CSV table of C-alpha atoms in Angstrom, one decimal:
chain,number,residue,atom,x,y,z
T,1,MET,CA,8.0,-33.7,30.4
T,2,VAL,CA,6.7,-31.4,27.6
T,3,VAL,CA,8.3,-31.1,23.9
T,4,ALA,CA,7.8,-27.4,22.8
T,5,ALA,CA,8.8,-25.4,19.7
T,6,PHE,CA,8.9,-21.6,19.9
T,7,VAL,CA,8.4,-20.2,16.4
T,8,ALA,CA,10.1,-16.5,16.3
T,9,PRO,CA,11.1,-14.6,13.4
T,10,PHE,CA,13.5,-12.1,15.1
T,11,LEU,CA,14.4,-12.9,18.2
T,12,LEU,CA,14.1,-9.2,18.9
T,13,PRO,CA,13.6,-8.5,23.0
T,14,ALA,CA,10.6,-8.4,23.1
T,15,THR,CA,9.9,-11.8,21.1
T,16,ALA,CA,13.1,-13.0,23.2
T,17,ARG,CA,11.3,-12.5,26.5
T,18,PHE,CA,8.5,-14.6,25.4
T,19,VAL,CA,11.0,-17.8,24.5
T,20,GLY,CA,12.6,-17.0,27.3
T,21,THR,CA,9.7,-17.1,29.8
T,22,ALA,CA,8.6,-20.5,27.4
T,23,ALA,CA,11.9,-22.0,28.0
T,24,ARG,CA,11.9,-21.4,31.9
T,25,LEU,CA,8.7,-23.1,32.6
T,26,PRO,CA,8.7,-26.7,34.8
T,27,ASP,CA,8.5,-29.5,32.9
T,28,VAL,CA,8.8,-28.0,29.6
T,29,ARG,CA,12.0,-28.6,26.6
T,30,LEU,CA,11.3,-25.8,24.8
T,31,ALA,CA,13.7,-25.2,21.1
T,32,VAL,CA,13.2,-22.3,18.9
T,33,ILE,CA,12.4,-22.5,15.1
T,34,THR,CA,13.8,-18.2,14.0
T,35,THR,CA,15.5,-17.3,10.6
T,36,GLU,CA,18.6,-16.2,13.4
T,37,PRO,CA,21.7,-18.6,12.8
T,38,ALA,CA,22.7,-20.5,16.4
T,39,ASP,CA,25.3,-17.7,17.0
T,40,ARG,CA,22.9,-15.0,17.3
T,41,VAL,CA,21.1,-16.2,20.0
T,42,PRO,CA,21.8,-13.8,23.2
T,43,GLY,CA,23.6,-16.1,25.1
T,44,TRP,CA,21.1,-16.0,28.4
T,45,LEU,CA,18.3,-17.5,26.7
T,46,ALA,CA,20.7,-20.2,24.4
T,47,GLU,CA,21.5,-21.8,27.8
T,48,GLN,CA,18.0,-22.1,28.9
T,49,LEU,CA,16.8,-23.9,25.4
T,50,ALA,CA,16.9,-27.3,24.0
T,51,GLY,CA,16.7,-27.3,20.9
T,52,HIS,CA,17.4,-24.6,17.3
T,53,TRP,CA,16.2,-25.0,14.4
T,54,ARG,CA,17.2,-22.2,11.7
T,55,VAL,CA,14.5,-21.8,8.4
T,56,HIS,CA,14.5,-18.8,6.2
T,57,ASP,CA,10.9,-18.3,6.3
T,58,ALA,CA,9.5,-18.5,8.8
T,59,LEU,CA,6.0,-17.6,7.7
T,60,ASP,CA,6.2,-20.4,5.4
T,61,PRO,CA,4.0,-23.6,7.7
T,62,ARG,CA,5.8,-26.2,4.8
T,63,GLN,CA,9.6,-24.9,6.7
T,64,ILE,CA,7.9,-24.8,10.2
T,65,ALA,CA,6.6,-28.1,9.8
T,66,GLU,CA,9.7,-29.4,8.3
T,67,ALA,CA,11.6,-27.6,11.5
T,68,VAL,CA,9.0,-29.5,13.5
T,69,ALA,CA,9.8,-32.8,12.3
T,70,GLY,CA,13.4,-32.2,12.5
T,71,LEU,CA,13.5,-31.2,16.3
T,72,SER,CA,11.4,-34.1,17.0
T,73,ARG,CA,14.3,-36.7,15.2
T,74,GLN,CA,16.4,-34.6,17.8
T,75,LEU,CA,14.7,-34.3,21.0
T,76,GLY,CA,11.9,-36.9,20.9
T,77,PRO,CA,8.1,-36.0,19.8
T,78,VAL,CA,7.0,-31.9,19.9
T,79,GLN,CA,3.7,-32.0,21.1
T,80,ARG,CA,3.6,-28.2,21.0
T,81,VAL,CA,3.9,-25.2,18.4
T,82,VAL,CA,3.8,-22.1,19.8
T,83,GLY,CA,4.3,-18.1,18.6
T,84,ALA,CA,3.4,-15.0,19.8
T,85,LEU,CA,3.5,-12.9,16.2
T,86,GLU,CA,-0.1,-12.4,15.2
T,87,GLN,CA,2.4,-12.6,11.6
T,88,LEU,CA,2.0,-16.6,12.7
T,89,GLN,CA,-1.2,-17.3,13.6
T,90,VAL,CA,-2.3,-18.9,10.4
T,91,PRO,CA,0.6,-20.4,9.2
T,92,LEU,CA,1.4,-21.8,12.7
T,93,ALA,CA,-2.4,-23.7,12.6
T,94,GLN,CA,-1.6,-24.8,9.1
T,95,ALA,CA,1.5,-26.1,10.2
T,96,ARG,CA,-0.2,-28.2,13.8
T,97,ALA,CA,-2.5,-29.1,11.0
T,98,ALA,CA,0.3,-31.3,8.8
T,99,LEU,CA,1.7,-32.7,12.4
T,100,GLY,CA,-1.4,-33.5,13.5
T,101,LEU,CA,-0.5,-31.5,17.0
T,102,PRO,CA,-3.0,-29.4,19.1
T,103,GLY,CA,-4.0,-25.3,19.2
T,104,MET,CA,-6.1,-23.2,17.5
T,105,ASP,CA,-7.0,-24.7,13.6
T,106,VAL,CA,-6.7,-23.0,10.5
T,107,GLU,CA,-9.9,-21.6,10.1
T,108,THR,CA,-10.1,-19.8,13.5
T,109,ALA,CA,-6.5,-18.6,13.1
T,110,GLN,CA,-8.0,-16.9,9.6
T,111,ASN,CA,-10.9,-15.7,11.7
T,112,VAL,CA,-9.2,-13.8,13.9
T,113,ARG,CA,-6.1,-13.1,11.0
T,114,ASP,CA,-8.4,-11.9,7.7
T,115,LYS,CA,-9.5,-8.2,9.0
T,116,SER,CA,-12.5,-8.1,6.2
T,117,ARG,CA,-13.7,-12.0,7.0
T,118,MET,CA,-13.7,-11.7,10.9
T,119,LYS,CA,-16.4,-9.0,10.3
T,120,THR,CA,-18.1,-10.9,8.3
T,121,VAL,CA,-18.2,-13.6,11.0
T,122,LEU,CA,-19.3,-11.3,13.2
T,123,ARG,CA,-22.0,-9.7,11.3
T,124,ALA,CA,-23.7,-13.3,10.6
T,125,ALA,CA,-23.3,-13.5,14.5
T,126,GLY,CA,-24.9,-10.5,15.0
T,127,ILE,CA,-22.0,-8.9,16.7
T,128,PRO,CA,-21.3,-5.2,16.2
T,129,CYS,CA,-19.0,-3.9,14.4
T,130,ALA,CA,-17.9,-1.7,11.3
T,131,ARG,CA,-18.8,-1.7,8.0
T,132,HIS,CA,-16.8,-3.0,5.6
T,133,GLN,CA,-15.8,-4.3,2.3
T,134,LEU,CA,-12.9,-5.7,0.2
T,135,VAL,CA,-11.9,-3.6,-2.8
T,136,THR,CA,-9.8,-5.2,-5.4
T,137,ASP,CA,-10.0,-2.1,-7.5
T,138,PRO,CA,-10.8,2.0,-7.3
T,139,GLY,CA,-14.4,1.4,-8.8
T,140,GLU,CA,-15.7,-0.6,-5.7
T,141,ALA,CA,-13.4,2.0,-3.3
T,142,LEU,CA,-15.0,4.9,-4.8
T,143,ALA,CA,-19.1,3.2,-4.3
T,144,PHE,CA,-18.3,2.2,-0.4
T,145,ALA,CA,-17.2,6.0,0.4
T,146,GLU,CA,-20.1,7.4,-1.4
T,147,ALA,CA,-22.4,4.6,0.2
T,148,VAL,CA,-20.7,4.7,3.6
T,149,GLY,CA,-19.6,8.0,3.9
T,150,PHE,CA,-16.5,9.7,5.6
T,151,PRO,CA,-14.7,9.2,7.0
T,152,LEU,CA,-13.5,6.3,6.4
T,153,VAL,CA,-10.6,3.6,7.4
T,154,ALA,CA,-8.1,1.8,5.1
T,155,LYS,CA,-5.7,-0.7,5.8
T,156,PRO,CA,-4.5,-4.1,5.1
T,157,PRO,CA,-6.6,-7.3,5.6
T,158,ALA,CA,-3.9,-8.6,7.4
T,159,GLY,CA,-2.9,-5.8,9.1
T,160,ALA,CA,-1.2,-6.1,12.5
T,161,GLY,CA,-0.6,-3.1,15.2
T,162,ALA,CA,-2.1,-0.6,13.2
T,163,GLN,CA,0.4,-1.0,10.3
T,164,ALA,CA,-0.1,0.8,7.1
T,165,THR,CA,-3.4,2.1,8.9
T,166,TYR,CA,-5.0,5.4,7.8
T,167,ARG,CA,-8.2,7.5,7.9
T,168,LEU,CA,-9.7,8.9,4.4
T,169,ASP,CA,-11.4,12.2,5.2
T,170,ASP,CA,-12.2,12.6,2.2
T,171,VAL,CA,-12.4,11.6,-1.6
T,172,SER,CA,-9.2,13.7,-1.8
T,173,ALA,CA,-7.9,11.3,0.3
T,174,LEU,CA,-9.1,8.3,-1.2
T,175,ARG,CA,-7.6,8.8,-4.4
T,176,SER,CA,-4.1,9.7,-2.5
T,177,TRP,CA,-4.7,6.4,-0.9
T,178,LEU,CA,-5.8,4.5,-4.1
T,179,ALA,CA,-2.7,5.7,-6.0
T,180,ALA,CA,0.1,5.2,-3.3
T,181,LEU,CA,-1.4,1.6,-2.5
T,182,PRO,CA,-3.8,0.7,-5.4
T,183,PRO,CA,-5.5,-2.5,-4.7
T,184,ARG,CA,-6.3,-5.6,-7.2
T,185,ALA,CA,-7.6,-8.8,-7.2
T,186,GLU,CA,-4.4,-10.3,-5.6
T,187,ALA,CA,-3.6,-7.8,-3.2
T,188,PRO,CA,-6.9,-6.3,-2.4
T,189,GLY,CA,-7.9,-3.6,0.6
T,190,LEU,CA,-9.5,-3.2,3.5
T,191,LEU,CA,-12.2,0.1,3.8
T,192,GLU,CA,-13.9,0.3,7.0
T,193,GLU,CA,-16.7,2.8,8.5
T,194,PHE,CA,-14.8,5.4,10.9
T,195,LEU,CA,-16.1,4.2,14.0
T,196,VAL,CA,-16.3,7.4,16.8
T,197,GLY,CA,-16.3,6.9,20.5
T,198,GLU,CA,-13.7,5.9,23.0
T,199,GLU,CA,-11.3,3.2,22.3
T,200,HIS,CA,-10.7,0.5,24.8
T,201,THR,CA,-9.1,-3.3,24.8
T,202,PHE,CA,-10.3,-6.4,25.8
T,203,ASP,CA,-8.2,-8.4,26.8
T,204,SER,CA,-9.4,-12.2,27.6
T,205,VAL,CA,-9.0,-16.2,28.2
T,206,SER,CA,-10.8,-18.6,26.9
T,207,VAL,CA,-10.5,-22.2,28.3
T,208,ASP,CA,-13.1,-24.8,26.0
T,209,GLY,CA,-14.5,-22.3,24.4
T,210,ARG,CA,-15.2,-20.2,27.5
T,211,THR,CA,-14.0,-16.8,28.9
T,212,VAL,CA,-12.6,-17.1,32.0
T,213,TRP,CA,-10.2,-14.5,32.6
T,214,ALA,CA,-10.7,-10.4,30.7
T,215,SER,CA,-9.3,-6.9,31.4
T,216,ILE,CA,-9.9,-3.7,29.8
T,217,ALA,CA,-7.9,-1.0,29.1
T,218,ASP,CA,-8.4,2.2,27.6
T,219,TYR,CA,-6.4,4.3,24.9
T,220,VAL,CA,-5.9,7.8,25.4
T,221,PRO,CA,-6.4,9.2,22.1
T,222,PRO,CA,-7.2,6.4,19.9
T,223,PRO,CA,-3.9,4.9,17.9
T,224,LEU,CA,-5.3,6.2,14.5
T,225,ASP,CA,-4.7,9.8,16.8
T,226,VAL,CA,-1.6,8.5,17.0
T,227,LEU,CA,-0.9,7.8,13.9
T,228,ARG,CA,-1.8,11.3,12.5
T,229,ASN,CA,-0.1,12.8,14.7
T,230,PRO,CA,3.6,11.7,15.4
T,231,TRP,CA,4.3,14.4,18.0
T,232,ILE,CA,1.6,12.9,20.9
T,233,GLN,CA,2.5,11.5,23.7
T,234,TRP,CA,-0.7,8.9,24.0
T,235,THR,CA,-1.4,6.5,26.9
T,236,VAL,CA,-2.6,3.5,27.9
T,237,LEU,CA,-4.7,3.0,31.3
T,238,LEU,CA,-5.8,-0.6,32.4
T,239,PRO,CA,-7.6,0.6,35.4
T,240,ARG,CA,-8.7,-1.3,38.8
T,241,GLU,CA,-11.8,-1.5,38.4
T,242,LEU,CA,-13.7,-3.0,35.6
T,243,ASP,CA,-17.4,-2.9,36.8
T,244,ASP,CA,-17.4,1.0,35.3
T,245,PRO,CA,-20.2,1.6,33.9
T,246,ARG,CA,-18.9,1.9,30.9
T,247,TYR,CA,-17.5,-1.0,30.4
T,248,ARG,CA,-20.8,-3.0,30.6
T,249,ALA,CA,-21.8,-3.8,27.2
T,250,ILE,CA,-18.6,-5.1,26.2
T,251,ALA,CA,-18.8,-7.5,28.9
T,252,ASP,CA,-21.6,-9.7,27.1
T,253,VAL,CA,-20.1,-8.6,23.5
T,254,GLY,CA,-16.5,-9.2,23.9
T,255,PRO,CA,-17.1,-12.9,24.9
T,256,ALA,CA,-20.1,-13.4,22.1
T,257,ALA,CA,-17.8,-12.4,20.1
T,258,VAL,CA,-14.4,-14.6,20.7
T,259,ARG,CA,-16.9,-17.7,20.9
T,260,ALA,CA,-18.5,-16.4,16.9
T,261,LEU,CA,-15.0,-15.7,15.1
T,262,GLY,CA,-14.7,-20.0,17.3
T,263,VAL,CA,-11.4,-19.6,19.5
T,264,ARG,CA,-11.1,-22.3,22.5
T,265,ASP,CA,-8.1,-22.1,24.1
T,266,ALA,CA,-6.1,-18.4,23.8
T,267,LEU,CA,-5.7,-15.4,25.2
T,268,THR,CA,-7.1,-12.8,22.4
T,269,HIS,CA,-6.3,-9.1,21.9
T,270,MET,CA,-9.6,-6.9,20.9
T,271,GLU,CA,-9.3,-3.7,20.4
T,272,TRP,CA,-13.1,-1.9,20.4
T,273,PHE,CA,-15.1,1.1,21.0
T,274,ARG,CA,-17.8,2.6,23.6
T,275,ARG,CA,-19.8,5.0,20.9
T,276,PRO,CA,-21.1,8.5,22.6
T,277,ASP,CA,-24.5,6.8,22.7
T,278,GLY,CA,-22.8,4.0,25.0
T,279,SER,CA,-23.1,1.0,22.5
T,280,VAL,CA,-20.0,-0.7,21.5
T,281,ALA,CA,-18.4,-1.6,19.0
T,282,VAL,CA,-15.8,-4.5,18.5
T,283,SER,CA,-12.7,-3.5,16.3
T,284,GLU,CA,-10.8,-6.6,15.8
T,285,VAL,CA,-9.4,-9.4,17.3
T,286,GLY,CA,-6.3,-10.8,17.1
T,287,ALA,CA,-5.7,-14.3,18.9
T,288,ARG,CA,-2.2,-13.5,20.2
T,289,PRO,CA,-0.5,-11.5,23.6
T,290,PRO,CA,-1.4,-7.8,23.7
T,291,GLY,CA,1.5,-5.1,22.7
T,292,ALA,CA,2.6,-1.9,23.5
T,293,GLN,CA,3.6,-3.0,27.2
T,294,ILE,CA,0.1,-4.2,28.1
T,295,SER,CA,1.4,-7.9,28.4
T,296,SER,CA,3.4,-6.3,31.0
T,297,MET,CA,0.6,-3.8,32.6
T,298,LEU,CA,-1.3,-7.2,32.8
T,299,GLY,CA,1.8,-8.8,34.7
T,300,TYR,CA,1.3,-5.4,37.4
T,301,VAL,CA,-2.0,-5.0,37.7
T,302,HIS,CA,-2.9,-8.4,39.0
T,303,ASP,CA,0.6,-8.4,40.5
T,304,VAL,CA,2.0,-11.6,38.6
T,305,ASP,CA,4.3,-12.9,35.2
T,306,PHE,CA,1.4,-12.4,32.2
T,307,TYR,CA,4.3,-14.0,30.2
T,308,GLN,CA,4.7,-17.0,31.7
T,309,MET,CA,0.6,-17.6,32.2
T,310,TRP,CA,0.8,-16.6,28.6
T,311,ALA,CA,2.8,-19.7,27.9
T,312,GLU,CA,1.5,-22.0,31.1
T,313,LEU,CA,-1.6,-21.7,29.0
T,314,VAL,CA,-0.1,-22.5,25.6
T,315,ILE,CA,2.2,-25.0,26.4
T,316,LEU,CA,0.9,-27.3,29.2
T,317,ASP,CA,-2.9,-25.6,29.0
T,318,ARG,CA,-3.4,-24.3,32.4
T,319,PHE,CA,-4.2,-20.8,33.4
T,320,SER,CA,-5.1,-19.8,36.9
T,321,PRO,CA,-7.5,-16.1,36.9
T,322,PRO,CA,-5.2,-14.0,38.7
T,323,GLU,CA,-6.8,-11.6,41.4
T,324,ARG,CA,-6.8,-7.3,39.8
T,325,LYS,CA,-5.2,-5.6,42.9
T,326,PHE,CA,-3.5,-2.5,41.0
T,327,ALA,CA,-4.1,-0.1,38.5
T,328,ALA,CA,-1.0,0.5,36.1
T,329,GLY,CA,-0.5,2.7,33.2
T,330,THR,CA,2.3,3.8,30.1
T,331,VAL,CA,2.8,6.9,28.1
T,332,TYR,CA,4.3,6.8,25.6
T,333,LEU,CA,7.3,9.2,25.0
T,334,ARG,CA,7.5,10.7,21.2
T,335,GLY,CA,9.5,13.1,20.2
T,336,GLN,CA,9.5,17.2,19.0
T,337,GLY,CA,11.0,17.7,15.4
T,338,ARG,CA,12.4,14.9,13.6
T,339,GLY,CA,16.1,12.8,13.5
T,340,ARG,CA,17.5,12.0,16.3
T,341,VAL,CA,17.3,12.8,19.9
T,342,ARG,CA,18.5,15.8,21.3
T,343,ALA,CA,17.3,16.1,24.9
T,344,VAL,CA,14.9,14.6,27.1
T,345,HIS,CA,13.4,17.5,29.5
T,346,GLY,CA,11.4,17.4,32.2
T,347,VAL,CA,12.4,13.9,33.9
T,348,GLU,CA,14.0,15.3,37.1
T,349,GLU,CA,11.5,17.0,38.2
T,350,LEU,CA,8.8,14.0,37.7
T,351,GLN,CA,11.3,11.0,39.0
T,352,ARG,CA,11.3,13.5,42.3
T,353,ARG,CA,7.3,13.8,42.5
T,354,LEU,CA,6.4,10.5,41.1
T,355,GLY,CA,9.2,8.4,41.5
T,356,ASP,CA,7.9,5.9,43.9
T,357,LEU,CA,5.2,5.5,41.0
T,358,VAL,CA,7.1,4.2,38.6
T,359,VAL,CA,7.8,0.1,37.9
T,360,GLU,CA,9.4,0.1,34.4
T,361,ALA,CA,10.9,2.9,32.1
T,362,ARG,CA,12.7,3.1,29.3
T,363,LEU,CA,13.7,6.9,28.5
T,364,PRO,CA,15.4,8.0,25.3
T,365,GLU,CA,18.9,8.4,25.3
T,366,PRO,CA,20.8,11.1,23.6
T,367,GLY,CA,21.9,10.6,19.8
T,368,GLN,CA,19.0,8.1,19.5
T,369,PRO,CA,17.3,7.7,16.3
T,370,ALA,CA,13.2,8.8,16.2
T,371,SER,CA,11.1,6.0,16.2
T,372,SER,CA,9.3,4.9,12.8
T,373,SER,CA,7.1,3.1,15.1
T,374,TYR,CA,3.8,4.5,17.0
T,375,GLU,CA,4.7,3.5,20.4
T,376,GLY,CA,8.0,6.1,20.2
T,377,GLU,CA,11.4,7.0,21.7
T,378,GLY,CA,10.5,5.9,25.3
T,379,TYR,CA,8.1,4.6,28.1
T,380,VAL,CA,7.0,5.0,31.4
T,381,THR,CA,5.2,2.7,33.4
T,382,VAL,CA,3.5,3.9,36.4
T,383,ARG,CA,1.1,1.4,38.9
T,384,HIS,CA,-1.0,2.4,41.8
T,385,PRO,CA,-3.4,0.6,44.1
T,386,GLU,CA,-5.9,3.4,42.8
T,387,THR,CA,-6.9,3.9,39.3
T,388,GLU,CA,-7.4,7.8,39.7
T,389,VAL,CA,-4.0,8.3,40.3
T,390,VAL,CA,-2.6,6.4,38.2
T,391,ARG,CA,-4.5,8.5,35.5
T,392,ASP,CA,-3.6,11.3,37.6
T,393,ALA,CA,0.7,10.6,36.7
T,394,LEU,CA,0.1,9.4,33.9
T,395,ARG,CA,-1.4,13.2,32.7
T,396,GLN,CA,2.1,14.8,34.8
T,397,ILE,CA,4.2,12.6,32.1
T,398,VAL,CA,2.4,13.5,29.3
T,399,GLU,CA,2.7,17.3,30.6
T,400,GLY,CA,6.0,17.1,32.5
T,401,ILE,CA,8.2,15.6,29.7
T,402,ARG,CA,9.3,16.3,26.1
T,403,VAL,CA,11.6,14.6,24.0
T,404,GLU,CA,13.4,17.1,21.9
T,405,LEU,CA,15.0,15.9,18.2
T,406,VAL,CA,17.0,17.6,16.0
T,407,GLU,CA,18.3,16.6,12.4
T,408,LEU,CA,21.4,16.6,12.0
T,409,GLN,CA,23.7,18.4,9.3
């Protein structure tokens, strides 16, 4: 029996799904370390947990280590400490180091968390990626812009999920960014060359430092375009076929990048570009499960519970590469206008045409506030053995569903 602690700052539905799946693993006794009080843990989840420890700051490695020590007194020695959020990976590694527990080490966690450090490591290893610079004052930022040219991408060095990420098209936009988020020595900003081309993911599992499984997804349009145009209903497609010539280069570059960062036993989520000339460039890598419904879609294309497979990998050191049987894709439904959802148009007709392809959906509800996330007010996920059927279904959903927002007086 393995005693494990799952660090989950807040038990939001997506995180609770990871925790619950891990708690149901045979031969695992799972406790949760969270900022939520015990009476706020959903009942269905609480009955599956062996323990609960509340902390004030779940990103503090000292508090994580103290919680693990407390749980060890209650349950017996905790053997694994895990978490699914990108922001947790360095604190988890620091807590493991203090406790002498196995798992990703601090240096590797910093490599996959600090985006500037990541690109420095990748470029030193000969992995193609965007030129970049940490800037601490306007002079450094303007000098980098002059050397690289526009457009640029501005982001926090430890960002996640395109949060606080901006495209800067000219000096005026750069100066506006500097005024709104002035970089300084203790809080630098990260500027990067803007990569042009098709954007994709490369999700992979490493065991003993060797890539044993990989998946690719297509973003349409690229996430930065989505951030700049909040009305766009965008898609993620996981094709069934991974031998497309467009993916040939990443088959070598992806595993090489993961190795260069020091990843040995983990699931990683990489975003990369295929440039117009066919070459590839790595955008960034995270050592955690992918968001934006991709974890669910990985289950759909392989006909497995991918949440369980990730939990078995990080807690039990077990992973059997699954067979890819389907293509799957998700449309992220985003409203037209501002305020709250007034109505969702086109659902009935699409249900009639595509209902047999839909495997998961969360439709916006009237009265629901407009989302602050790039994932929008809802989503629809479809699956089919043929990639082109899924691609066409995504197009029909994008064109056929309209989420109407209205500002309340």
